[in-house]
Coordinates of C-alpha atoms in Angstrom, one line a residue:
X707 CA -17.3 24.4 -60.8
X708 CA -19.8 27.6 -61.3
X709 CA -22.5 24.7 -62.5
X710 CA -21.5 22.5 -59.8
X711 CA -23.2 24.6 -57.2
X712 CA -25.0 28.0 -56.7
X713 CA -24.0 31.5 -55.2
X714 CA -25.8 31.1 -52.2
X715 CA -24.3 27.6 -51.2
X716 CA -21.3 29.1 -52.5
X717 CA -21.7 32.3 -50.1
X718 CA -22.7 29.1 -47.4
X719 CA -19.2 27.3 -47.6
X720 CA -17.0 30.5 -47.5
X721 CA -19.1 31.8 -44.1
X722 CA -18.5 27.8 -42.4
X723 CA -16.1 28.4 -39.6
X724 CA -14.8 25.5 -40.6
X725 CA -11.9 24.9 -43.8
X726 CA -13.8 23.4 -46.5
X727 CA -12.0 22.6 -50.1
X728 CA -13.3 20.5 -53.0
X729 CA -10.3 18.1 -54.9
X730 CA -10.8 16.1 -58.3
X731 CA -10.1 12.6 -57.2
X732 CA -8.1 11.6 -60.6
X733 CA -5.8 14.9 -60.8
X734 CA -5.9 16.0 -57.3
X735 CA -6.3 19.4 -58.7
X736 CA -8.2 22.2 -56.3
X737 CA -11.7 22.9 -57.8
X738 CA -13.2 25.1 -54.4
X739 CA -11.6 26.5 -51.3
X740 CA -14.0 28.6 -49.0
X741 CA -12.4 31.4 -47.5
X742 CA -11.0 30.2 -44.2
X743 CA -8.7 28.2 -46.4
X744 CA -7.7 31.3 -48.8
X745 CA -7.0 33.6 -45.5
X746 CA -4.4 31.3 -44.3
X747 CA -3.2 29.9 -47.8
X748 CA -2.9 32.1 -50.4
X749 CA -5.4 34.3 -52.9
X750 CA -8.3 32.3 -54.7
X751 CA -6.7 32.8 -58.4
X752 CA -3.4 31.1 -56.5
X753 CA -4.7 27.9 -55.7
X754 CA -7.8 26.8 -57.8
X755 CA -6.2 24.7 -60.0
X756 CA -3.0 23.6 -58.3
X757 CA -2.5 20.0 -56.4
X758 CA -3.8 20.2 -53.4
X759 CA -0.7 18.2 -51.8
X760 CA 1.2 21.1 -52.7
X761 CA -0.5 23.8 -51.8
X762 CA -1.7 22.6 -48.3
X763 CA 1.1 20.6 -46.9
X764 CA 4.5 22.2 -46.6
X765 CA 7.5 21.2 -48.7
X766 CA 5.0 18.0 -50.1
X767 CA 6.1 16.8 -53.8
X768 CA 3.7 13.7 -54.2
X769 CA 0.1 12.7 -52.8
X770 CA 0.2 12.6 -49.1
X771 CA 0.3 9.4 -47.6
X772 CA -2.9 10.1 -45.4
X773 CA -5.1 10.7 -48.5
X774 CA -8.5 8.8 -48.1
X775 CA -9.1 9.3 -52.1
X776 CA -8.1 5.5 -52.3
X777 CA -10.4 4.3 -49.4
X778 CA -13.5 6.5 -50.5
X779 CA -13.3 4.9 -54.1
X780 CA -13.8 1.6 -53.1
X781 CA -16.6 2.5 -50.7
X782 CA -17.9 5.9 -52.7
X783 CA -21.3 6.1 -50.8
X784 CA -19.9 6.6 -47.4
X785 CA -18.6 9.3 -45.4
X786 CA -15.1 9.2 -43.8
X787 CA -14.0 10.5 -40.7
X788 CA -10.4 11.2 -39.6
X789 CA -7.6 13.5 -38.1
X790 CA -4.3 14.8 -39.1
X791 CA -1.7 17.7 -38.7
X792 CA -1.0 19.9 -41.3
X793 CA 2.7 20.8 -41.9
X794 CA 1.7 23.9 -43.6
X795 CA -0.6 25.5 -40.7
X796 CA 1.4 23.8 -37.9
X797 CA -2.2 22.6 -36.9
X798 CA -4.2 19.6 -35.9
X799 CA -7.8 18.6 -38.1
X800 CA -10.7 16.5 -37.7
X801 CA -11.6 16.0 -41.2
X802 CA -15.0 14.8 -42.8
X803 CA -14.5 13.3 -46.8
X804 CA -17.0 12.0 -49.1
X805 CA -16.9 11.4 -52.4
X806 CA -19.2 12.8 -55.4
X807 CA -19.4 12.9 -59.3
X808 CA -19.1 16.9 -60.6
X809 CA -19.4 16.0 -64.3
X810 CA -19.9 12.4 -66.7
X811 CA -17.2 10.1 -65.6
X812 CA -15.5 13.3 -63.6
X813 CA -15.6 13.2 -59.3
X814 CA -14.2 14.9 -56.7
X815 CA -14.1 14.5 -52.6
X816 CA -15.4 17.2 -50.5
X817 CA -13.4 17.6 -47.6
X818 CA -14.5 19.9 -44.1
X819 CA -11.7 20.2 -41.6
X820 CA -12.5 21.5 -38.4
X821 CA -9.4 23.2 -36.2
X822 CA -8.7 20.8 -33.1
X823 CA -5.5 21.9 -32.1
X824 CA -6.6 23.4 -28.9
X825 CA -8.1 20.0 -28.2
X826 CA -4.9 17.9 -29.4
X827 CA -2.5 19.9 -27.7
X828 CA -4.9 19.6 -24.4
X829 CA -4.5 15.5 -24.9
X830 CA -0.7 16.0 -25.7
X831 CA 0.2 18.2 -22.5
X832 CA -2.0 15.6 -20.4
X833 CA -0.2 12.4 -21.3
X834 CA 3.3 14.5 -21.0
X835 CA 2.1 14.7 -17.7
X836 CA 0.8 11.3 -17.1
X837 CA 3.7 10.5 -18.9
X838 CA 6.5 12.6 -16.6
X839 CA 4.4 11.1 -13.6
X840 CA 4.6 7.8 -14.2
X841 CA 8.6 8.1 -15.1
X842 CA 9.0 9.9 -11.5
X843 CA 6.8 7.1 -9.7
X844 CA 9.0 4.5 -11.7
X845 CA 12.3 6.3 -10.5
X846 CA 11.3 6.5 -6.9
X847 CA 9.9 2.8 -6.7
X848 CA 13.3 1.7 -8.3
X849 CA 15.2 4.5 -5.5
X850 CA 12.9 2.7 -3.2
X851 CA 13.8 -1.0 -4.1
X852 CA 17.4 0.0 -4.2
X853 CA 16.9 1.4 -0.4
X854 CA 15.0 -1.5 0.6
X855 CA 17.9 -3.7 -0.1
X856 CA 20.4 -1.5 1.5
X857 CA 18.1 -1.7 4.6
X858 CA 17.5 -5.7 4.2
X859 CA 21.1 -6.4 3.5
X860 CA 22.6 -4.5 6.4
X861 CA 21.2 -6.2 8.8
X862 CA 21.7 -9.3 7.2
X863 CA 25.2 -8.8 6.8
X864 CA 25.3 -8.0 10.5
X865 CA 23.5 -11.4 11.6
X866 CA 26.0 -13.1 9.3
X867 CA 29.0 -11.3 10.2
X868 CA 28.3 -11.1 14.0
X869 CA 27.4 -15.2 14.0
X870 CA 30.8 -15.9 12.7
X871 CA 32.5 -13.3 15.1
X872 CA 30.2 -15.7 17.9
X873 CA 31.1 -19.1 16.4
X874 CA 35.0 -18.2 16.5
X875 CA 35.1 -17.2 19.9
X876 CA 35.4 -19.0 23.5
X877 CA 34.7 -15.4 25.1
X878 CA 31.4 -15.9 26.6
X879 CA 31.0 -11.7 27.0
X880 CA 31.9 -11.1 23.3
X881 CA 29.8 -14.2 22.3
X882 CA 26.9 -12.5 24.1
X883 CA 27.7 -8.9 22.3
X884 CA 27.3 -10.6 19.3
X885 CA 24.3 -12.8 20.0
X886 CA 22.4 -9.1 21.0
X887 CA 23.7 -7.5 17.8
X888 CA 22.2 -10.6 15.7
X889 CA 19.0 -9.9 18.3
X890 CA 18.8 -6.2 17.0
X891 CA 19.5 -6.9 13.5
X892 CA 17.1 -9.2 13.5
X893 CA 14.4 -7.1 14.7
X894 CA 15.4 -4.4 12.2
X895 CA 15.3 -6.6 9.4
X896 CA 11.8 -8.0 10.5
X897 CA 10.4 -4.6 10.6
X898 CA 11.3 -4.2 7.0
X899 CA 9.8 -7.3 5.6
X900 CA 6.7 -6.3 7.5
X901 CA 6.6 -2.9 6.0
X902 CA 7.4 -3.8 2.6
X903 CA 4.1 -6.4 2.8
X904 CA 1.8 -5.0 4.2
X905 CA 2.4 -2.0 1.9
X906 CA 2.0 -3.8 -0.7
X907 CA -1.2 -5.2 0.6
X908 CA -2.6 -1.7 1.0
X909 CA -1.7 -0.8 -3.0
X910 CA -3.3 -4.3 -4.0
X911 CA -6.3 -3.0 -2.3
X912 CA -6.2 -6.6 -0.4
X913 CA -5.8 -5.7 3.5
X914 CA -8.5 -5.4 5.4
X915 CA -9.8 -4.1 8.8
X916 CA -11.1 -6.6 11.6
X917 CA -13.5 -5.6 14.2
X918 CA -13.3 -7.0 17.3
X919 CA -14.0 -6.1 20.6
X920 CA -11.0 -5.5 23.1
X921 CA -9.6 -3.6 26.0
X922 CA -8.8 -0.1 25.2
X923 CA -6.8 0.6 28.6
X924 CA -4.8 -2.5 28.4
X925 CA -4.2 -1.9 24.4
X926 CA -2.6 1.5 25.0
X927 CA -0.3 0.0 28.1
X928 CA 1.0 -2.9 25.4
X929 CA 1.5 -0.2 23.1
X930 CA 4.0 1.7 26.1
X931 CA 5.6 -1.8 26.8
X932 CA 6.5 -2.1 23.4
X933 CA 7.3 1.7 22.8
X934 CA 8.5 2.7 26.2
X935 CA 12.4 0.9 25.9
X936 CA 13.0 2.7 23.4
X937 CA 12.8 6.3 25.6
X938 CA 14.3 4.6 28.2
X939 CA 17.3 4.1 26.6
X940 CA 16.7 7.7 25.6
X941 CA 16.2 9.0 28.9
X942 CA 12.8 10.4 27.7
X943 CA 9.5 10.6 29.5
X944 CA 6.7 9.4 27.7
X945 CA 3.4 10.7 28.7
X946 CA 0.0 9.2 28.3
X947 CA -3.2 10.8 28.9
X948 CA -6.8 9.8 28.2
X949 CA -10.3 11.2 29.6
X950 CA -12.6 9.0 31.1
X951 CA -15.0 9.1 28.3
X952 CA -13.7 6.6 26.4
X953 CA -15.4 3.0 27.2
X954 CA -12.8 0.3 28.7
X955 CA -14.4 -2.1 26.0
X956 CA -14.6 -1.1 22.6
X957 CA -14.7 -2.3 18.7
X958 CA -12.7 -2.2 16.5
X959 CA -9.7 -3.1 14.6
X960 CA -7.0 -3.5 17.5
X961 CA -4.1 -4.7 15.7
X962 CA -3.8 -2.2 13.0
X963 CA -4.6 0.9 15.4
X964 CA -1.8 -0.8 18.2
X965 CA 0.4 -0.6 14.6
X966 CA -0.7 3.0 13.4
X967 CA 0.1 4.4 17.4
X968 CA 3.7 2.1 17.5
X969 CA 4.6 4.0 14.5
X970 CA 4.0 7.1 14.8
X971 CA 5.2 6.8 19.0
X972 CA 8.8 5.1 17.3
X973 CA 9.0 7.9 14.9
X974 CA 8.8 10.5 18.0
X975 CA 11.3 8.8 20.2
X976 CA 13.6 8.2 16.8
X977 CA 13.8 11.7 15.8
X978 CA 13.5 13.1 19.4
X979 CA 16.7 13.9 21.4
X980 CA 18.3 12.4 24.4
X981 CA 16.0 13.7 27.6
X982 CA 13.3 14.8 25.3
X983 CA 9.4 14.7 26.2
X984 CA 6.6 12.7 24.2
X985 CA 2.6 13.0 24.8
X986 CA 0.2 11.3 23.8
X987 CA -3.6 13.0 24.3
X988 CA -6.6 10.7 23.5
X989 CA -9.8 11.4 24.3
X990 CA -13.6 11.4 22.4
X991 CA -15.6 13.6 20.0
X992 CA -18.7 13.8 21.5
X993 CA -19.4 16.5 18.7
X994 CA -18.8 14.2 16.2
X995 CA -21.0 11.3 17.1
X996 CA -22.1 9.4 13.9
X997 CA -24.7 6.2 15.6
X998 CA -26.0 5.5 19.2
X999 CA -22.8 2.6 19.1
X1000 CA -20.2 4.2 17.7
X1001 CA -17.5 7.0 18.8
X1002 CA -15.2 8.9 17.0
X1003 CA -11.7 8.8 19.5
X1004 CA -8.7 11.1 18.7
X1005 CA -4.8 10.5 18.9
X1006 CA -2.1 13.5 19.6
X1007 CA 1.3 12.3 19.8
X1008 CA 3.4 15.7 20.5
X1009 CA 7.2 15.9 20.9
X1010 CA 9.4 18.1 21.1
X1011 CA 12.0 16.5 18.5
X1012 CA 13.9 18.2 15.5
X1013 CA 10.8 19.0 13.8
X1014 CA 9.9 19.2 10.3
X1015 CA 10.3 21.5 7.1
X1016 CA 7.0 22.5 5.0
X1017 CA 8.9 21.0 2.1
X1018 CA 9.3 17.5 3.6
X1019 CA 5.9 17.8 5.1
X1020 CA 4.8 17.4 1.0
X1021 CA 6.4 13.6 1.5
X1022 CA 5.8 12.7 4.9
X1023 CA 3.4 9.9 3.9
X1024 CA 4.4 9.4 0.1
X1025 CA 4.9 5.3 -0.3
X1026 CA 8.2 5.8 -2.2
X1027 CA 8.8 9.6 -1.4
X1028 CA 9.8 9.2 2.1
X1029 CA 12.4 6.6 2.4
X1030 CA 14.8 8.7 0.3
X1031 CA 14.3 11.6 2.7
X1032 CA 17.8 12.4 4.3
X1033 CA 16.4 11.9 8.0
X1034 CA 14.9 8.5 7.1
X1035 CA 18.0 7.7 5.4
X1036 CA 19.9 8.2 8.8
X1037 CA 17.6 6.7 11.1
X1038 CA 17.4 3.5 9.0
X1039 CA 14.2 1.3 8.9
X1040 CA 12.2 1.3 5.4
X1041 CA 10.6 5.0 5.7
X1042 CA 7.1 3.5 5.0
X1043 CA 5.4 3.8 8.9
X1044 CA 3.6 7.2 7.9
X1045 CA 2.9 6.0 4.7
X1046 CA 1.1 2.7 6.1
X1047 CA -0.2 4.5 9.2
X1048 CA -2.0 7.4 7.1
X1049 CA -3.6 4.2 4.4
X1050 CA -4.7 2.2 7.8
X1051 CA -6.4 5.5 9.7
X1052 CA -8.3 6.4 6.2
X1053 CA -9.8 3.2 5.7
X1054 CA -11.2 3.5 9.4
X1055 CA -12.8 6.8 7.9
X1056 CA -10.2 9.5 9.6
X1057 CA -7.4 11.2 8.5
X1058 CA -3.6 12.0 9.7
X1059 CA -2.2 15.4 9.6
X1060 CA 0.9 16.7 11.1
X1061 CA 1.8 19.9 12.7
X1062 CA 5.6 21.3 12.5
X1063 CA 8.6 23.0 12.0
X1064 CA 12.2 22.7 11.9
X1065 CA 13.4 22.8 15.7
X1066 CA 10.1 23.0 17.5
X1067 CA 9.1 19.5 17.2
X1068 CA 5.9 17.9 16.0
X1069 CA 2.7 17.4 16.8
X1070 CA 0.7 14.1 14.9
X1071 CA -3.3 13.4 14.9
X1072 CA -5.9 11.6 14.0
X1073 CA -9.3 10.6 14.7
X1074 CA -11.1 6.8 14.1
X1075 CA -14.2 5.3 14.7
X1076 CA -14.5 2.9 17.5
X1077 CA -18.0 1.0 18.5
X1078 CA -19.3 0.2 21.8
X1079 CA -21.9 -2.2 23.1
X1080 CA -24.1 0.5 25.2
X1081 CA -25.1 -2.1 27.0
X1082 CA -21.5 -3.0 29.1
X1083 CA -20.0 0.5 28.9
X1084 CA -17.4 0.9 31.2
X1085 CA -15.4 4.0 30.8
X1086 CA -11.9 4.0 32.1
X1087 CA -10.2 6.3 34.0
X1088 CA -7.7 9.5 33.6
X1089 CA -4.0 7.1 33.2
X1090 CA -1.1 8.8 33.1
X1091 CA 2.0 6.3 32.0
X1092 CA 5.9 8.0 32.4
X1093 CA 7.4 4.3 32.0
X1094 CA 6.6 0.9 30.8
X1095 CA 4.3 -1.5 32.8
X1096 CA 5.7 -3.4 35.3
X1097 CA 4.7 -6.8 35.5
X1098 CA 5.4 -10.1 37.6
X1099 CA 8.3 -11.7 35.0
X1100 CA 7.7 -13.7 32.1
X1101 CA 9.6 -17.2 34.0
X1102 CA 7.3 -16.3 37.1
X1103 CA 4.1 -16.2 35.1
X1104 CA 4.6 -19.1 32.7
X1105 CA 5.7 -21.4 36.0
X1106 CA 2.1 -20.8 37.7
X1107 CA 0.6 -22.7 34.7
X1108 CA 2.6 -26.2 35.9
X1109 CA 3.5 -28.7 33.8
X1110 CA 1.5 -28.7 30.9
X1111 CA 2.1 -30.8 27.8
X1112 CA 2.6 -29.3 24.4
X1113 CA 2.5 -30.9 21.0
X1114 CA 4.1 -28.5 18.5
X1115 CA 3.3 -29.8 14.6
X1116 CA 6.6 -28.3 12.5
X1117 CA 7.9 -29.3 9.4
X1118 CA 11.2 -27.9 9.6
X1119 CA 14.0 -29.0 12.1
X1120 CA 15.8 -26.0 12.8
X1121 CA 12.5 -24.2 14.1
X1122 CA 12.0 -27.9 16.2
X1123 CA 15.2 -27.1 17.7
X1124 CA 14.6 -23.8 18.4
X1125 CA 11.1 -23.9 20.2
X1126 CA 12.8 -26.6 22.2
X1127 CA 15.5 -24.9 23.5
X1128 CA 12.9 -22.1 24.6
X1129 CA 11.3 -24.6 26.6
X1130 CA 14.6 -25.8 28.1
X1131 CA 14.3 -23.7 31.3
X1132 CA 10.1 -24.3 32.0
X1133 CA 8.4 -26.6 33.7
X1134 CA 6.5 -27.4 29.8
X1135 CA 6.3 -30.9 28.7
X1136 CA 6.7 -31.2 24.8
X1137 CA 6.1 -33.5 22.2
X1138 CA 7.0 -32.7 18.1
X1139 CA 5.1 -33.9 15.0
X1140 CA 6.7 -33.6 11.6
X1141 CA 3.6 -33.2 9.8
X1142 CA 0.0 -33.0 10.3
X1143 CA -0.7 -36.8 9.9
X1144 CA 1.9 -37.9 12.2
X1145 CA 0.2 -35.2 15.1
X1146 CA -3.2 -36.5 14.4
X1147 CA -1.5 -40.0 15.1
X1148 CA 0.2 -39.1 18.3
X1149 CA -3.1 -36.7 19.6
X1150 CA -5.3 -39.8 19.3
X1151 CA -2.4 -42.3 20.8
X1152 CA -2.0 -40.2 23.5
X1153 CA -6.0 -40.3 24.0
X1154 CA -6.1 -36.3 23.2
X1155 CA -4.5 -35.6 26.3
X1156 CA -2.4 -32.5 25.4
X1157 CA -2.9 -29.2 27.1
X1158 CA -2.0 -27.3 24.0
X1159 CA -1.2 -27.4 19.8
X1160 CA 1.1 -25.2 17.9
X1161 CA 0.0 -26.3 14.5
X1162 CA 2.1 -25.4 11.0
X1163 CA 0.3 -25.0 8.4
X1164 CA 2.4 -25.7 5.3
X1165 CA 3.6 -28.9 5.9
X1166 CA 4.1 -32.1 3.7
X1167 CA 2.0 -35.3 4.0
X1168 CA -0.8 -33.2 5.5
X1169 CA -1.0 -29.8 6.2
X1170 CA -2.6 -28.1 9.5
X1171 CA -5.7 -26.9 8.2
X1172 CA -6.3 -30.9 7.0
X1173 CA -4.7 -31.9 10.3
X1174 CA -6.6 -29.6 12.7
X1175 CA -10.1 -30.4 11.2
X1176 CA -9.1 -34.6 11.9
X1177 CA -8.3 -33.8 15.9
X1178 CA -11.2 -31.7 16.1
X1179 CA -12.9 -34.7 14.3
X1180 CA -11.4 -37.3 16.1
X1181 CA -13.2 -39.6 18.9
X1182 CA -10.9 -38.1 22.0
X1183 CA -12.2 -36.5 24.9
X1184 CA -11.4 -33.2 24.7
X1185 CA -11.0 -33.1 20.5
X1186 CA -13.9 -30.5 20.4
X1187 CA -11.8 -28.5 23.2
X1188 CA -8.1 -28.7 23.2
X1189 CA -6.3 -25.3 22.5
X1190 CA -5.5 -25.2 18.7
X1191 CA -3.1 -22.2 17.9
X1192 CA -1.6 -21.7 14.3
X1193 CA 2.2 -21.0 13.9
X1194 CA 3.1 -20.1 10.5
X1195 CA 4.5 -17.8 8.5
X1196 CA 1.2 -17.2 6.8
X1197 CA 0.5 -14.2 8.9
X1198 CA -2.2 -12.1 6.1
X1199 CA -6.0 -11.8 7.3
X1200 CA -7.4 -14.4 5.2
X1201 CA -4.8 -16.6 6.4
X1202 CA -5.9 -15.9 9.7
X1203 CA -9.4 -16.7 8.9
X1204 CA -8.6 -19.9 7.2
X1205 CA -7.0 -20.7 10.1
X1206 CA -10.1 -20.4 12.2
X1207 CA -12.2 -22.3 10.3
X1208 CA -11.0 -24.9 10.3
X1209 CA -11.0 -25.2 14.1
X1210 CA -8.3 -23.7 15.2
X1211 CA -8.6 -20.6 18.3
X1212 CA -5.5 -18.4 17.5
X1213 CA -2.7 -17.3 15.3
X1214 CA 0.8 -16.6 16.1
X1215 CA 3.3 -15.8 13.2
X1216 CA 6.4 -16.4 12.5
X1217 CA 9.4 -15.3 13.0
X1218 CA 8.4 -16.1 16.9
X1219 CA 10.3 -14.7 19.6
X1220 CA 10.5 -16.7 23.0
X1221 CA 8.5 -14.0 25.2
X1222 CA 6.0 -13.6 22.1
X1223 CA 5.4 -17.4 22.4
X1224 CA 5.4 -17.7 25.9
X1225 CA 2.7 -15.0 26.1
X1226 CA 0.7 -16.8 23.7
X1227 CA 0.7 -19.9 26.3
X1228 CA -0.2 -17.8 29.1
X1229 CA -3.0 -16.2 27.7
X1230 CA -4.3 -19.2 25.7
X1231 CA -4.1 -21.8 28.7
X1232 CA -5.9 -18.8 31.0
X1233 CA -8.6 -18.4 28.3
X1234 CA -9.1 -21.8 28.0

């Protein structure tokens, strides 16, 4: 090998930081080893001569499987590029090989190995972590899924339980204990369903906001109506205070910022004790104006509940994390209103944070943008609200309206039955339609005079999309203008949307309750 190159490119080779070795491709004998290999291997006069196999793998008796002396014979004028780990060194290589003749009919692969191990052992630790990270996502989503049907089964085992305790019976007061324990289950086992989709809406990055324009005041007193019971039954004081900056009228998505202040309100009263206190402070950020037509408005909802530990503050608003937390677990309910509250208030560009400690209760906020048309500002006023909003009854209301006549469109008997027993004790006039054919039949027989349409929309024979665009097509007065209201179980934003267009003016999903129905009519027949 003294021919096959000089001393100075010798002298080159042995000051390469990298490990550089020449091998005869026939005998796999060593020919040249620069002296990075020699300092970690063995004296020159040790290994020139030997197989390289056995001198630079560890406990190796044959060729090693990874040669590329094969590979670079058949293609001898090209390079080759690859990695291993040496089980002499303990270390990783990228490797460089090439073939070349030394002598007639005699060649030999040059190999340069640079050190990588730092690199490899970088890539190694980072997909032990990706690796440990997905394993702990994929125990808490199964945790999760096992909770979730512990909290869908429960109150399912109560509505069945409790119906058959009701069917049995010829007690009217235990029949009516069980008929409100079917009502509550019911309720709970709705608020987990509704949970459970619309977080996985969020992670399938397929829910979206929807700006409209609405009545601030009036949004906040539906949100104590619904939340207000609750304390009640508590014996706690909810407290309600805005500044009169904030425009009566404003845009924005009102049915997912009514949700984010319900759940975060519910959590308060849940883990707040009898006779306890709950505020809620809104008001602007005038600082923090972003456009001549939009505002930035902050939520504080303060209690003084059992508070919350540092360490559970690091899951308050983890998907999967949460519901196995042990207060969650006792309160029931799927654990995923922070969660789904923190997701909603970041897509309307703010944030949710949390303030507390264990025994002094908690304090949550959060700010969103809301728009305003400059031009019909109207700021409210300072409201204060200790208790829930007292309107003239539901009955009272609905019987102002007279005797309207209704044509619901439903598929399915047992939700027939159901709508009509609601309407048992009104003055309401209603006809059914099995399917959307059949109601186009009886809207034009009846020469389109109905008041109001509860239209399905997955129905056989025609569905209510098909059906809603034929009344509205149809050669009746008041096609172009009779109250059109979707009632389906089909309750995402699109569906919404698909609803509209094709001529519909509402949406009401299902499950429906009788007051949540009755509403509906009220405020439809008023608006129309």
């Amino acid at each position: 090998m003294k021919n096959f190159f000089d001393e100075t490119t010798h002298q080159l080779l042995n000051c390469m930081g990298s490990y550089v070795y020449i091998v005869d491709a026939k005998t796999y004998e060593l020919l040249f080893v620069n002296d990075r290999i020699i300092a970690e291997c063995g004296e020159n006069d040790e290994l020139i001569g030997q197989p390289c196999w056995k001198v630079l793998q560890r406990g190796q008796d044959r060729p090693c499987d990874f040669c590329q002396v094969h590979t670079l014979r058949n293609a001898p004028e090209k390079s080759i590029s690859w990695q291993n780990r040496n089980t002499l060194t303990g270390k990783y290589y990228r490797n460089m090989t090439t073939l070349l003749e030394y002598a007639p009919g005699r060649s030999a692969y040059v190999q340069n190995s640079v050190d990588i191990t730092d690199l490899v052992e970088k890539e190694l630790e980072e997909l032990r972590i990706a690796r440990d990270s997905a394993e702990k996502a994929n125990r808490a989503k199964s945790d999760f899924l096992s909770r979730m049907s512990h909290e869908m089964r429960t109150p399912l085992n109560s509505i069945i339980g409790m119906t058959n305790i009701a069917m049995s019976t010829d007690d009217d007061d235990r029949r009516d204990y069980c008929l409100k324990r079917i009502e509550n289950a019911s309720n709970q086992l709705m608020g987990v369903i509704n949970d459970i989709l619309d977080m996985s809406k969020i992670e399938a990055e397929k829910l979206e906001l929807s700006f409209v324009e609405f009545d601030f005041e009036l949004m906040i007193d539906r949100i104590v109506s619904i939340t207000g019971y609750e304390a009640e039954k508590k014996n706690q004081k909810i407290r309600i205070y805005t500044n009169s900056d904030i425009p009566r009228r404003v845009i924005g998505d009102e049915m997912h910022l009514s949700q984010i202040l319900t759940n975060i309100l519910s959590n308060a009263i849940k883990f707040t004790p009898e006779g306890g206190n709950i505020i809620l402070n809104i008001w602007q950020t005038e600082a923090l104006l972003t456009a001549d037509d939009a505002i930035l408005v902050t939520f504080e909802v303060i209690d003084d509940g059992i508070g919350i530990s540092k360490e559970q503050q690091s899951h308050l608003f983890d998907s999967y994390d949460r519901a196995s937390l042990p207060q969650v677990h006792n309160q029931g309910g799927s654990g995923l209103g922070l969660a789904i509250s923190k997701r909603l208030v970041n897509m309307m560009g703010g944030d949710l944070e949390v303030e507390s400690s264990l025994g002094t209760g908690s304090t949550f906020r959060f700010t969103v943008q809301l728009c305003v048309d400059k031009s019909q500002v109207d700021t409210g006023k300072p409201v204060l609200f200790c208790s829930r909003r007292e309107d003239a009854p539901l009955n009272e209301r609905l019987s102002r309206l007279g005797a309207k006549k209704i044509l619901l469109v439903e598929d399915i008997e047992v939700n027939r039955e159901i709508i009509a027993l609601f309407f048992e004790e009104t003055d309401l006039h209603l006809d059914f339609a099995e399917n959307g054919e059949r109601a186009v039949d009886l809207f034009e027989q009846n020469g389109g005079r109905y008041d109001l349409i509860f239209m399905d929309i997955q129905m056989p024979v025609m569905d209510g999309y098909d059906a809603a665009r034929r009344i509205r097509a149809s050669n009746c007065a008041n096609a172009a203008t009779v109250p059109i209201v979707a009632m389906t179980a089909n309750v995402f934003k699109e569906d919404v949307e698909r609803c509209l267009d094709a001529g519909m003016n509402g949406h009401l999903g299902k499950p429906v309750s009788k007051d949540e129905l009755f509403e509906k009519i009220i405020h439809t027949l008023k608006t129309n």
